[in-house]
Each structure stands twice: as structure tokens, then as C-alpha cells.
Short mmCIF file of C-alpha atoms and ligand atoms in Angstrom, two decimals:
data_model
loop_
_atom_site.label_atom_id
_atom_site.label_comp_id
_atom_site.label_asym_id
_atom_site.label_seq_id
_atom_site.Cartn_x
_atom_site.Cartn_y
_atom_site.Cartn_z
CA MET X 1 111.34 -86.47 76.34
CA SER X 2 109.71 -89.74 77.23
CA TRP X 3 109.30 -92.16 74.02
CA PRO X 4 106.05 -93.89 74.83
CA THR X 5 105.01 -97.10 73.64
CA ALA X 6 102.33 -99.19 74.16
CA GLU X 7 103.25 -100.10 77.84
CA SER X 8 103.56 -96.67 78.70
CA VAL X 9 99.70 -95.88 77.17
CA SER X 10 98.25 -98.70 79.42
CA ARG X 11 99.33 -97.32 82.35
CA THR X 12 97.46 -93.86 81.55
CA ALA X 13 94.26 -92.93 82.02
CA GLY X 14 91.84 -89.79 81.13
CA ASP X 15 93.46 -87.68 79.38
CA GLY X 16 96.96 -87.91 79.88
CA ARG X 17 95.86 -91.01 77.91
CA ARG X 18 95.23 -88.92 75.20
CA ASP X 19 98.29 -87.18 75.40
CA THR X 20 100.50 -89.74 75.13
CA ASN X 21 98.50 -91.53 72.92
CA ALA X 22 98.73 -88.44 70.34
CA ALA X 23 102.89 -88.07 71.74
CA ALA X 24 103.63 -92.00 70.67
CA VAL X 25 101.33 -91.59 67.21
CA LEU X 26 103.13 -88.34 66.45
CA THR X 27 106.95 -90.29 67.57
CA ALA X 28 106.52 -92.94 65.40
CA VAL X 29 105.75 -90.76 62.45
CA LEU X 30 108.69 -88.35 63.36
CA ASP X 31 110.40 -91.49 63.61
CA HIS X 32 108.96 -93.20 60.09
CA GLY X 33 107.60 -90.84 58.19
CA PRO X 34 105.98 -91.09 55.31
CA ILE X 35 104.71 -93.80 56.47
CA ALA X 36 100.95 -95.92 56.66
CA ARG X 37 98.06 -95.57 59.45
CA SER X 38 99.00 -99.18 59.50
CA GLY X 39 102.38 -98.92 59.99
CA ILE X 40 101.91 -95.90 62.69
CA ALA X 41 99.28 -98.81 64.49
CA ARG X 42 101.52 -100.89 64.44
CA LEU X 43 104.67 -98.98 65.95
CA SER X 44 102.61 -97.62 68.39
CA GLY X 45 100.91 -100.07 69.78
CA LEU X 46 97.34 -98.07 69.36
CA SER X 47 94.69 -99.39 67.34
CA PRO X 48 93.25 -98.90 64.06
CA ALA X 49 90.66 -96.49 65.01
CA ALA X 50 92.91 -94.84 67.31
CA VAL X 51 95.72 -94.13 65.47
CA SER X 52 92.79 -92.51 63.46
CA ARG X 53 91.37 -90.45 65.91
CA GLN X 54 94.77 -88.83 66.93
CA TYR X 55 95.72 -88.30 63.22
CA LEU X 56 93.27 -86.15 63.13
CA GLY X 57 93.69 -84.58 66.39
CA LEU X 58 97.15 -83.93 65.14
CA ALA X 59 96.66 -83.13 61.60
CA ARG X 60 93.69 -80.46 63.13
CA ARG X 61 96.76 -78.43 65.01
CA GLY X 62 99.19 -79.02 61.19
CA LEU X 63 101.53 -80.79 62.78
CA VAL X 64 100.88 -84.06 60.57
CA ARG X 65 99.73 -83.89 57.09
CA GLU X 66 98.90 -86.74 53.52
CA ARG X 67 100.68 -87.65 51.13
CA PRO X 68 98.86 -88.77 48.50
CA ASP X 69 101.30 -88.07 46.14
CA LEU X 70 103.48 -91.47 47.80
CA ALA X 71 99.94 -93.37 47.86
CA VAL X 72 100.44 -96.86 47.26
CA SER X 73 98.04 -99.62 45.53
CA GLY X 74 98.20 -102.98 47.36
CA GLY X 75 95.52 -104.24 44.90
CA VAL X 76 93.00 -104.82 47.54
CA GLY X 77 90.76 -102.06 48.29
CA ARG X 78 91.37 -97.97 48.31
CA PRO X 79 95.10 -97.41 48.44
CA GLN X 80 97.04 -96.47 51.59
CA VAL X 81 97.64 -92.69 51.91
CA PRO X 82 100.96 -92.47 53.70
CA VAL X 83 101.53 -89.22 56.68
CA ASP X 84 104.06 -87.81 57.42
CA ILE X 85 104.87 -84.64 59.60
CA ASP X 86 103.80 -81.59 58.64
CA THR X 87 106.75 -79.63 57.35
CA GLU X 88 105.20 -76.80 55.61
CA GLY X 89 103.45 -75.80 57.84
CA PRO X 90 103.85 -74.37 61.08
CA LEU X 91 106.61 -73.46 62.60
CA VAL X 92 108.77 -72.29 65.47
CA GLY X 93 111.24 -70.10 66.39
CA GLY X 94 114.10 -70.05 68.53
CA ILE X 95 117.01 -67.63 69.99
CA HIS X 96 120.65 -68.61 70.76
CA ILE X 97 121.66 -66.28 73.24
CA GLY X 98 125.90 -65.78 73.13
CA VAL X 99 127.92 -64.36 75.36
CA ALA X 100 128.90 -61.67 71.91
CA TYR X 101 125.53 -62.28 70.25
CA SER X 102 122.40 -63.67 69.46
CA THR X 103 121.46 -66.12 66.94
CA PHE X 104 117.30 -66.31 65.88
CA CYS X 105 115.17 -68.76 63.59
CA LEU X 106 112.45 -70.69 62.18
CA LEU X 107 113.08 -74.38 62.06
CA ASP X 108 109.63 -76.67 60.27
CA LEU X 109 108.72 -79.20 62.62
CA ARG X 110 111.78 -81.68 61.29
CA GLY X 111 114.02 -78.56 62.85
CA GLY X 112 114.83 -77.96 58.94
CA VAL X 113 115.66 -74.15 59.10
CA VAL X 114 113.27 -71.41 57.59
CA ALA X 115 115.30 -68.38 58.60
CA ARG X 116 117.85 -67.30 60.81
CA ALA X 117 119.70 -63.91 61.64
CA GLN X 118 122.00 -62.44 63.87
CA ALA X 119 121.92 -58.85 66.46
CA HIS X 120 124.74 -58.24 68.20
CA HIS X 121 124.91 -57.26 71.94
CA THR X 122 129.12 -57.28 72.60
CA GLY X 123 129.31 -54.78 75.73
CA LEU X 124 125.92 -55.98 77.82
CA THR X 125 124.91 -57.36 79.76
CA SER X 126 122.47 -59.16 81.93
CA ALA X 127 118.29 -58.36 80.58
CA ALA X 128 120.34 -55.39 78.06
CA ALA X 129 122.34 -57.98 76.42
CA LEU X 130 118.22 -59.26 74.82
CA GLY X 131 117.66 -55.90 73.36
CA PRO X 132 119.10 -55.89 69.75
CA ALA X 133 117.57 -58.92 69.39
CA LEU X 134 114.28 -57.89 71.16
CA ARG X 135 114.13 -55.21 69.65
CA ARG X 136 114.13 -57.06 65.31
CA LEU X 137 112.42 -60.73 66.83
CA PRO X 138 108.48 -59.64 66.15
CA ALA X 139 109.60 -58.05 62.55
CA PHE X 140 111.34 -61.32 61.55
CA LEU X 141 108.99 -63.68 63.56
CA ALA X 142 106.21 -61.47 61.21
CA GLU X 143 108.05 -61.48 57.98
CA ARG X 144 109.56 -64.70 57.43
CA ALA X 145 107.13 -66.75 58.47
CA ALA X 146 105.51 -65.68 55.93
CA GLY X 147 101.67 -66.50 57.53
CA ARG X 148 103.04 -69.59 58.53
CA PRO X 149 101.70 -70.15 62.10
CA VAL X 150 104.36 -69.81 64.56
CA LEU X 151 103.69 -71.94 67.78
CA GLY X 152 106.23 -70.62 70.48
CA LEU X 153 109.42 -70.01 70.74
CA GLY X 154 112.65 -71.59 72.46
CA ALA X 155 115.39 -69.22 73.82
CA VAL X 156 118.43 -71.30 74.58
CA ILE X 157 121.20 -69.51 76.57
CA GLY X 158 125.00 -71.19 78.64
CA GLY X 159 125.30 -71.39 82.26
CA TRP X 160 122.64 -72.48 85.44
CA VAL X 161 119.03 -72.66 83.35
CA ASP X 162 115.91 -73.86 85.09
CA PRO X 163 112.81 -74.37 82.94
CA VAL X 164 110.31 -74.92 85.34
CA GLU X 165 111.15 -71.70 86.67
CA GLY X 166 112.08 -69.76 83.49
CA THR X 167 115.08 -68.10 84.35
CA VAL X 168 118.83 -68.29 83.79
CA VAL X 169 120.25 -69.00 87.33
CA ARG X 170 123.46 -68.02 86.75
CA HIS X 171 125.52 -67.00 83.59
CA VAL X 172 128.66 -65.73 84.86
CA PRO X 173 130.04 -63.39 81.45
CA LEU X 174 126.64 -61.87 80.65
CA ASP X 175 125.97 -61.10 84.07
CA MET X 176 122.41 -62.89 84.29
CA HIS X 177 121.13 -63.84 87.65
CA GLN X 178 117.99 -65.17 88.62
CA LEU X 179 117.46 -63.37 84.77
CA PRO X 180 113.17 -64.17 84.21
CA LEU X 181 114.15 -64.67 80.62
CA ARG X 182 110.98 -66.66 79.82
CA ALA X 183 108.90 -63.72 81.25
CA LEU X 184 111.16 -61.17 79.76
CA LEU X 185 110.53 -63.39 76.17
CA SER X 186 106.65 -63.95 76.68
CA ARG X 187 105.93 -60.47 77.14
CA ALA X 188 107.13 -58.80 74.45
CA LEU X 189 106.34 -61.24 71.94
CA GLY X 190 103.29 -62.86 72.56
CA LEU X 191 103.80 -66.09 71.86
CA PRO X 192 104.70 -68.79 74.58
CA VAL X 193 107.79 -69.59 75.51
CA HIS X 194 110.29 -72.48 76.38
CA VAL X 195 113.48 -72.25 77.65
CA ASP X 196 116.75 -73.98 78.24
CA ASN X 197 120.14 -74.40 78.38
CA HIS X 198 121.56 -74.73 75.66
CA ALA X 199 124.18 -78.30 75.72
CA ARG X 200 120.57 -80.08 76.78
CA ALA X 201 118.82 -78.44 74.08
CA ILE X 202 121.13 -79.60 71.61
CA ALA X 203 121.36 -83.26 73.04
CA GLN X 204 117.79 -82.91 73.12
CA PHE X 205 117.59 -82.23 69.01
CA GLU X 206 120.00 -85.66 69.09
CA ILE X 207 117.31 -87.31 70.44
CA LEU X 208 113.84 -86.29 68.71
CA PHE X 209 116.18 -85.81 65.00
CA GLY X 210 119.52 -86.94 65.62
CA ARG X 211 121.68 -90.54 66.11
CA PRO X 212 119.17 -93.34 66.67
CA ALA X 213 121.97 -94.44 69.16
CA ALA X 214 121.59 -91.05 71.01
CA ARG X 215 118.23 -91.98 72.17
CA ARG X 216 119.78 -94.87 74.02
CA SER X 217 122.24 -92.73 76.00
CA VAL X 218 124.01 -89.13 74.87
CA VAL X 219 126.89 -87.64 76.30
CA HIS X 220 127.03 -84.17 75.31
CA LEU X 221 129.78 -81.49 75.63
CA PHE X 222 129.07 -77.32 74.67
CA ILE X 223 132.73 -75.57 74.28
CA GLY X 224 132.02 -72.17 73.68
CA ASN X 225 132.58 -68.82 75.11
CA VAL X 226 131.12 -71.12 78.65
CA VAL X 227 131.79 -75.28 78.62
CA ASP X 228 128.92 -76.74 79.34
CA ALA X 229 128.12 -79.94 79.56
CA ALA X 230 123.89 -82.74 78.97
CA VAL X 231 123.42 -86.48 79.91
CA GLY X 232 120.58 -87.80 78.06
CA ILE X 233 119.83 -91.51 79.17
CA ALA X 234 116.66 -93.95 76.80
CA GLY X 235 115.95 -90.37 75.53
CA VAL X 236 115.47 -88.35 78.26
CA VAL X 237 117.75 -85.49 79.09
CA HIS X 238 118.78 -85.06 83.12
CA HIS X 239 118.37 -81.94 84.57
CA GLY X 240 118.29 -83.51 88.66
CA PRO X 241 117.24 -80.74 91.38
CA ARG X 242 116.43 -77.10 90.33
CA SER X 243 118.31 -78.04 86.90
CA ALA X 244 122.24 -77.40 87.71
CA ALA X 245 123.10 -80.41 85.84
CA GLY X 246 125.63 -80.20 83.55
CA ASP X 247 128.24 -77.48 84.91
CA ILE X 248 131.84 -78.86 83.61
CA ALA X 249 133.86 -75.76 84.03
CA HIS X 250 136.24 -76.87 86.64
CA LEU X 251 136.94 -80.37 85.49
CA PRO X 252 140.61 -81.09 85.89
CA VAL X 253 142.04 -81.68 82.24
CA ALA X 254 145.18 -80.11 82.34
CA THR X 255 148.48 -79.54 85.45
CA ARG X 256 149.14 -76.21 84.59
CA GLY X 257 148.28 -73.57 81.84
CA GLU X 258 145.86 -70.08 82.90
CA ARG X 259 144.58 -69.96 86.40
CA CYS X 260 140.75 -70.19 86.89
CA SER X 261 138.47 -67.69 88.70
CA CYS X 262 137.67 -70.43 91.51
CA GLY X 263 140.94 -70.04 92.53
CA ARG X 264 143.06 -73.55 90.75
CA VAL X 265 144.40 -74.34 87.89
CA GLY X 266 143.63 -77.09 84.47
CA CYS X 267 139.69 -75.50 84.84
CA LEU X 268 138.14 -77.28 81.65
CA GLN X 269 136.73 -73.29 81.48
CA ALA X 270 139.71 -71.88 82.03
CA VAL X 271 142.13 -73.90 79.74
CA ALA X 272 139.72 -74.55 77.11
CA SER X 273 136.48 -71.64 76.06
CA ASP X 274 136.94 -70.07 73.38
CA ALA X 275 137.32 -66.97 76.06
CA ALA X 276 140.64 -68.44 76.55
CA LEU X 277 141.45 -69.97 73.72
CA ALA X 278 141.48 -66.40 71.75
CA GLU X 279 143.44 -65.07 74.31
CA ARG X 280 146.23 -67.01 74.47
CA ALA X 281 146.69 -66.37 70.71
CA VAL X 282 146.35 -62.98 70.91
CA ALA X 283 149.04 -63.41 73.65
CA ALA X 284 151.04 -65.00 71.05
CA GLY X 285 150.67 -62.51 68.74
CA VAL X 286 148.57 -65.23 66.54
CA ILE X 287 145.26 -62.35 65.96
CA PRO X 288 144.62 -59.09 66.65
CA GLU X 289 141.34 -59.27 68.80
CA PRO X 290 140.46 -61.87 71.48
CA GLU X 291 137.87 -63.47 69.03
CA ALA X 292 137.90 -67.35 68.37
CA THR X 293 136.69 -66.83 64.99
CA LEU X 294 139.89 -65.31 63.81
CA LEU X 295 141.75 -68.17 65.45
CA VAL X 296 139.71 -71.06 62.99
CA ASP X 297 140.37 -69.01 59.75
CA ALA X 298 143.49 -68.13 60.52
CA ALA X 299 144.06 -72.00 60.39
CA ALA X 300 141.65 -72.59 57.77
CA ALA X 301 144.12 -70.03 56.23
CA GLY X 302 147.03 -72.28 56.59
CA ASP X 303 148.38 -70.20 59.88
CA ARG X 304 150.20 -73.52 61.68
CA ARG X 305 150.21 -71.72 64.89
CA ALA X 306 146.87 -70.99 64.81
CA ASP X 307 146.17 -74.60 63.42
CA ARG X 308 148.51 -75.87 66.78
CA LEU X 309 146.58 -73.84 69.22
CA LEU X 310 142.97 -75.23 68.19
CA ARG X 311 145.14 -79.12 68.33
CA ASP X 312 145.79 -78.57 71.62
CA ARG X 313 142.57 -76.94 72.43
CA ALA X 314 140.92 -80.02 70.51
CA ARG X 315 143.17 -82.21 72.85
CA LEU X 316 141.70 -81.29 76.43
CA VAL X 317 138.77 -81.72 75.27
CA GLY X 318 139.53 -85.39 74.27
CA ARG X 319 140.28 -86.03 77.90
CA ALA X 320 137.03 -84.03 79.09
CA ALA X 321 134.90 -85.87 76.67
CA ALA X 322 137.30 -89.34 78.02
CA LEU X 323 136.11 -88.52 82.04
CA LEU X 324 132.72 -88.18 81.63
CA THR X 325 133.19 -91.28 78.55
CA ASP X 326 134.67 -93.03 82.19
CA VAL X 327 131.59 -92.83 84.01
CA LEU X 328 128.48 -92.53 82.09
CA ASN X 329 128.93 -94.79 78.74
CA PRO X 330 127.49 -93.30 76.68
CA ASP X 331 126.32 -94.68 73.18
CA VAL X 332 127.12 -91.52 71.58
CA VAL X 333 129.66 -88.78 72.90
CA LEU X 334 128.63 -85.68 70.91
CA VAL X 335 130.50 -82.50 70.70
CA THR X 336 129.09 -79.04 69.62
CA GLU X 337 132.98 -76.49 69.75
CA LEU X 338 133.82 -74.20 66.53
CA SER X 339 136.96 -75.39 64.56
CA SER X 340 135.38 -79.37 64.38
CA ILE X 341 131.93 -78.33 62.94
CA LEU X 342 134.00 -76.64 60.65
CA ASN X 343 136.80 -78.70 59.94
CA PRO X 344 136.96 -82.80 60.73
CA GLU X 345 140.14 -83.05 61.10
CA TYR X 346 139.92 -81.71 65.18
CA ARG X 347 137.19 -83.71 65.69
CA GLU X 348 139.30 -86.65 64.94
CA VAL X 349 142.15 -85.47 67.13
CA MET X 350 139.44 -85.24 70.00
CA GLY X 351 138.11 -89.01 69.14
CA ALA X 352 141.50 -89.71 68.90
CA GLU X 353 142.30 -88.47 72.78
CA LEU X 354 139.33 -89.86 73.93
CA ALA X 355 140.06 -92.80 72.72
CA GLU X 356 143.58 -92.45 73.98
CA ARG X 357 142.63 -91.68 78.00
CA SER X 358 139.61 -93.45 78.35
CA HIS X 359 139.68 -96.35 80.43
CA ILE X 360 136.17 -97.77 78.59
CA CYS X 361 136.31 -96.71 74.86
CA ASP X 362 138.99 -97.55 72.30
CA ASP X 363 137.16 -96.01 69.81
CA PRO X 364 137.64 -92.55 68.61
CA ALA X 365 134.38 -92.64 66.12
CA ARG X 366 132.07 -92.68 69.41
CA LEU X 367 132.59 -88.93 69.06
CA ALA X 368 130.85 -87.08 67.10
CA GLY X 369 129.57 -83.66 65.79
CA PRO X 370 126.37 -83.10 65.95
CA HIS X 371 123.62 -83.30 63.62
CA ALA X 372 122.92 -80.20 62.67
CA GLY X 373 126.06 -79.49 61.86
CA PRO X 374 127.33 -75.59 61.21
CA ALA X 375 123.33 -74.64 61.78
CA VAL X 376 123.38 -75.81 65.65
CA LEU X 377 123.07 -72.19 67.49
CA PRO X 378 119.83 -71.84 66.00
CA VAL X 379 118.43 -74.86 65.95
CA ALA X 380 119.32 -75.29 69.59
CA GLY X 381 117.03 -72.10 70.05
CA GLY X 382 114.45 -74.06 68.86
CA THR X 383 114.44 -77.10 70.01
CA PRO X 384 112.57 -76.92 73.62
CA ALA X 385 109.98 -75.13 71.53
CA LEU X 386 110.03 -78.92 69.07
CA SER X 387 110.84 -80.81 72.55
CA TRP X 388 107.65 -78.86 74.25
CA LEU X 389 105.60 -80.27 71.31
CA TYR X 390 106.18 -83.65 71.09
CA ARG X 391 106.18 -84.60 74.13
CA SER X 392 102.27 -82.38 74.48
CA PRO X 393 101.41 -82.08 71.45
CA LEU X 394 97.08 -81.59 71.81
CA GLN X 395 98.94 -78.27 73.83
CA VAL X 396 99.52 -76.69 70.55
CA PRO X 397 96.37 -74.85 70.07
CA THR X 398 94.42 -75.82 67.00
CA THR X 399 94.88 -73.23 64.47
CA THR X 400 94.79 -74.18 61.81
CA ILE X 401 92.46 -77.47 60.25
CA ARG X 402 93.68 -78.83 57.41
CA THR X 403 91.59 -79.61 54.14
CA ASP X 404 93.19 -83.72 54.25
CA GLU X 405 90.63 -84.72 57.40
CA PRO X 406 87.72 -86.73 55.40
CA SER X 407 90.03 -89.23 54.32
CA VAL X 408 91.46 -89.82 57.71
CA LEU X 409 88.59 -92.74 58.11
CA ASP X 410 89.89 -94.57 55.01
CA ALA X 411 92.79 -96.17 55.69
CA CYS X 412 93.72 -98.83 58.49
ZN1 LIG W 501 137.87 -74.00 88.47
#
């Protein structure tokens, strides 16, 4: 996601300039709404007339609306009617495809979860793993959107994902290789589909809606059944050639432990993934089935062995975070990991290990959890669609003509 400024606006021309101006206005409203048009002009560097023109285009697409209930009279002339992102208008859909189940959702335009559901696909691989979710998604989107337009669907998964080609290049646990995810989903749903890796999507959500510091720079570690990372600098999430960035599976974080599929010992994936942790817990007799949520539940219920296993894992994650912090010195180190989302004590263990191990950062609080909290998976699913919308708002079809248009010429 690039963040348009007056400077970048002046460098573009024609349709590109229109798109950039519309994105600049939408971004100003996202960051500061409800806000008067005069404020948008100041923030975006556009003239008041240009702001009103762009507002009209965005309102026609249902992305922004006036808030007459918040109008303040300045004493002279008409009161200024502030405008805001329309969180009661269009929605986007999203799906996060995990190893055992998919989470799908509807999000409003500020990333709020309007509805969510799950479909289990344990034992299914490749395209078949999409089956249970695809059987439920059309009815879910139609019923839960309750008449609001659904502008598109975001789809995220771990592993190597190429958003340009719309494919899952490689996801080992689900045996996906060159799977045309975008084509499969858009054919089944009849919607524009935007795919990405889930770690990149969560970093992008943080840049759009989370801590302001994340827009300067953010490193994100996703610790689930797969482990992934994402890097965002100056508001742009890095993809690199063929979008292969973010593979931290073989980051060395231990000198002993389970042997990795690569043949070495101590790789992050082999010692700290949910799957590795759950197997260790089963072997120690702490939980009956290799399911990480059972371990988190056991720790929450007071099982000290479960708590110890989770703290050990948190230290390994903190070590990985320290390695990446030393390379990139990010403003925010974001970690998505189940136990720390539910109990901040595990995040404190990660932060302490980061501060202990890093050679440049002694602040444990630089390590944070995702802004979306326990809603991180559904929110990640919808984020590629929201990212597209905020980057190119004029590509949204003019499905909803709003009734507040005439007054757009009033203000400024
Ligand atoms: Zn390895």
C-alpha cells in the first residue's frame, strides 16, 4: 500500500492522478474521520474543489458518507458537515485458510467484523481443502450481508503465495503447489478475489488500521501450524521477486530439539510451530490430542506443565523476533501467536527475550500483539480486499448512489 501525498500527486497525471487523488482523500478520511472537507484539503494537499470532486466519486461508491449529526456551526456561513468512512455501507468478504479449518467473515470498511464462521477441513488437502468453506460461503455472504453490497473477497493462507498470479505457490501441510486460488474462488463466488499470504495481510491490516508507528516500519511474525513473516516499510509490505518474501521456517533459534524437514535441528518451524508444540505436549502426556488450543486451554485452567511449554515456545519466538529486529530495526515487532493473544503474559515473555537477545533493542514493549486481537484470522482474510479498495478506490463499481450528494458542493 502506498500512501499518497501532495508531492506524489503532483508527479502523476491523467487517470493515475485521479486514482491517486481519490486514494489520498480516502486515506485522510480513514485516518482522521469524521473530518470536515477543509481538513481533508489541508491533509491531502488538494484544493477544496478537488476534495469535493473526489468526495463525490467516493460517495457514489458507498465508501464515505456525511455525518450531519456531527456538524458544528462556525458562526459564519454554513455549518461544516464532517465526512467519514461509511461503516454501515458496503462490506468485503474474507477467508483465512488454515491447516485444519477455514475462517470466513464479512468486514466493514474500517476492518470491523460484521459476521464470521468456520468450516473444518481436517484431512483434506490441495483444492479439496477449500470444499467445506466453498459449500457454505455463498449462503453466508448472501444472508449475513443482509442486502449490503459485497465489494470483493480477500483470501489468505500461510506459505508462499503469489498475489499477482493469484496462486498458492507452495503450502506444504496442505499439499498445495501452484494452486490457482483466486480463479477457484472467483469462479465459485462470482466476486473479485484478492489473495495474499496471511502474515503479509496482518502486517497490511496493522498499516491500514493499527498503530501509527507500524506505518513507518513493522516486522510481523505469524506463529501457527506454519510460521511466516512479513516486513512493511513506509506503509508498503514487501513482496520481492515472485512474492517469496517471508519464509522464516528455517530461522535457527535452538541448538537442540526436533529435527526439521530440511535435515537440520533447531529451525523455528520445527521447534516453535503449533504442530511441533502440540506434538511435544502429547509426548509429555499434557494433552491427549496434538491440538495447540488444548494446550492453551490446559494452561488457562492452571496446568503448570502446559504453561511451561508455552513459555518455552514464547522464548523461542522472542529469539526469532530478536534476529529479525537486529536486521531491520522496525518501529513495531508484531507477533501473532495464539497463547499471547489470549494471555498477555506470554507476550511479555517474548518481549523480554527480544530485549535480552537483540543487540539494538532493549525495550520489551516494542513487541506487540495484532491490533485485531482474537479477530486476527477473519480480519486477515478480508484485508487483501480492503487494501485493494484503499489503494484504488475508483476501481470499486458505483453500486450505491447515496442521497447525501447535493451537499458536497456546500462546504470548503
Ligand atoms: Zn529447517
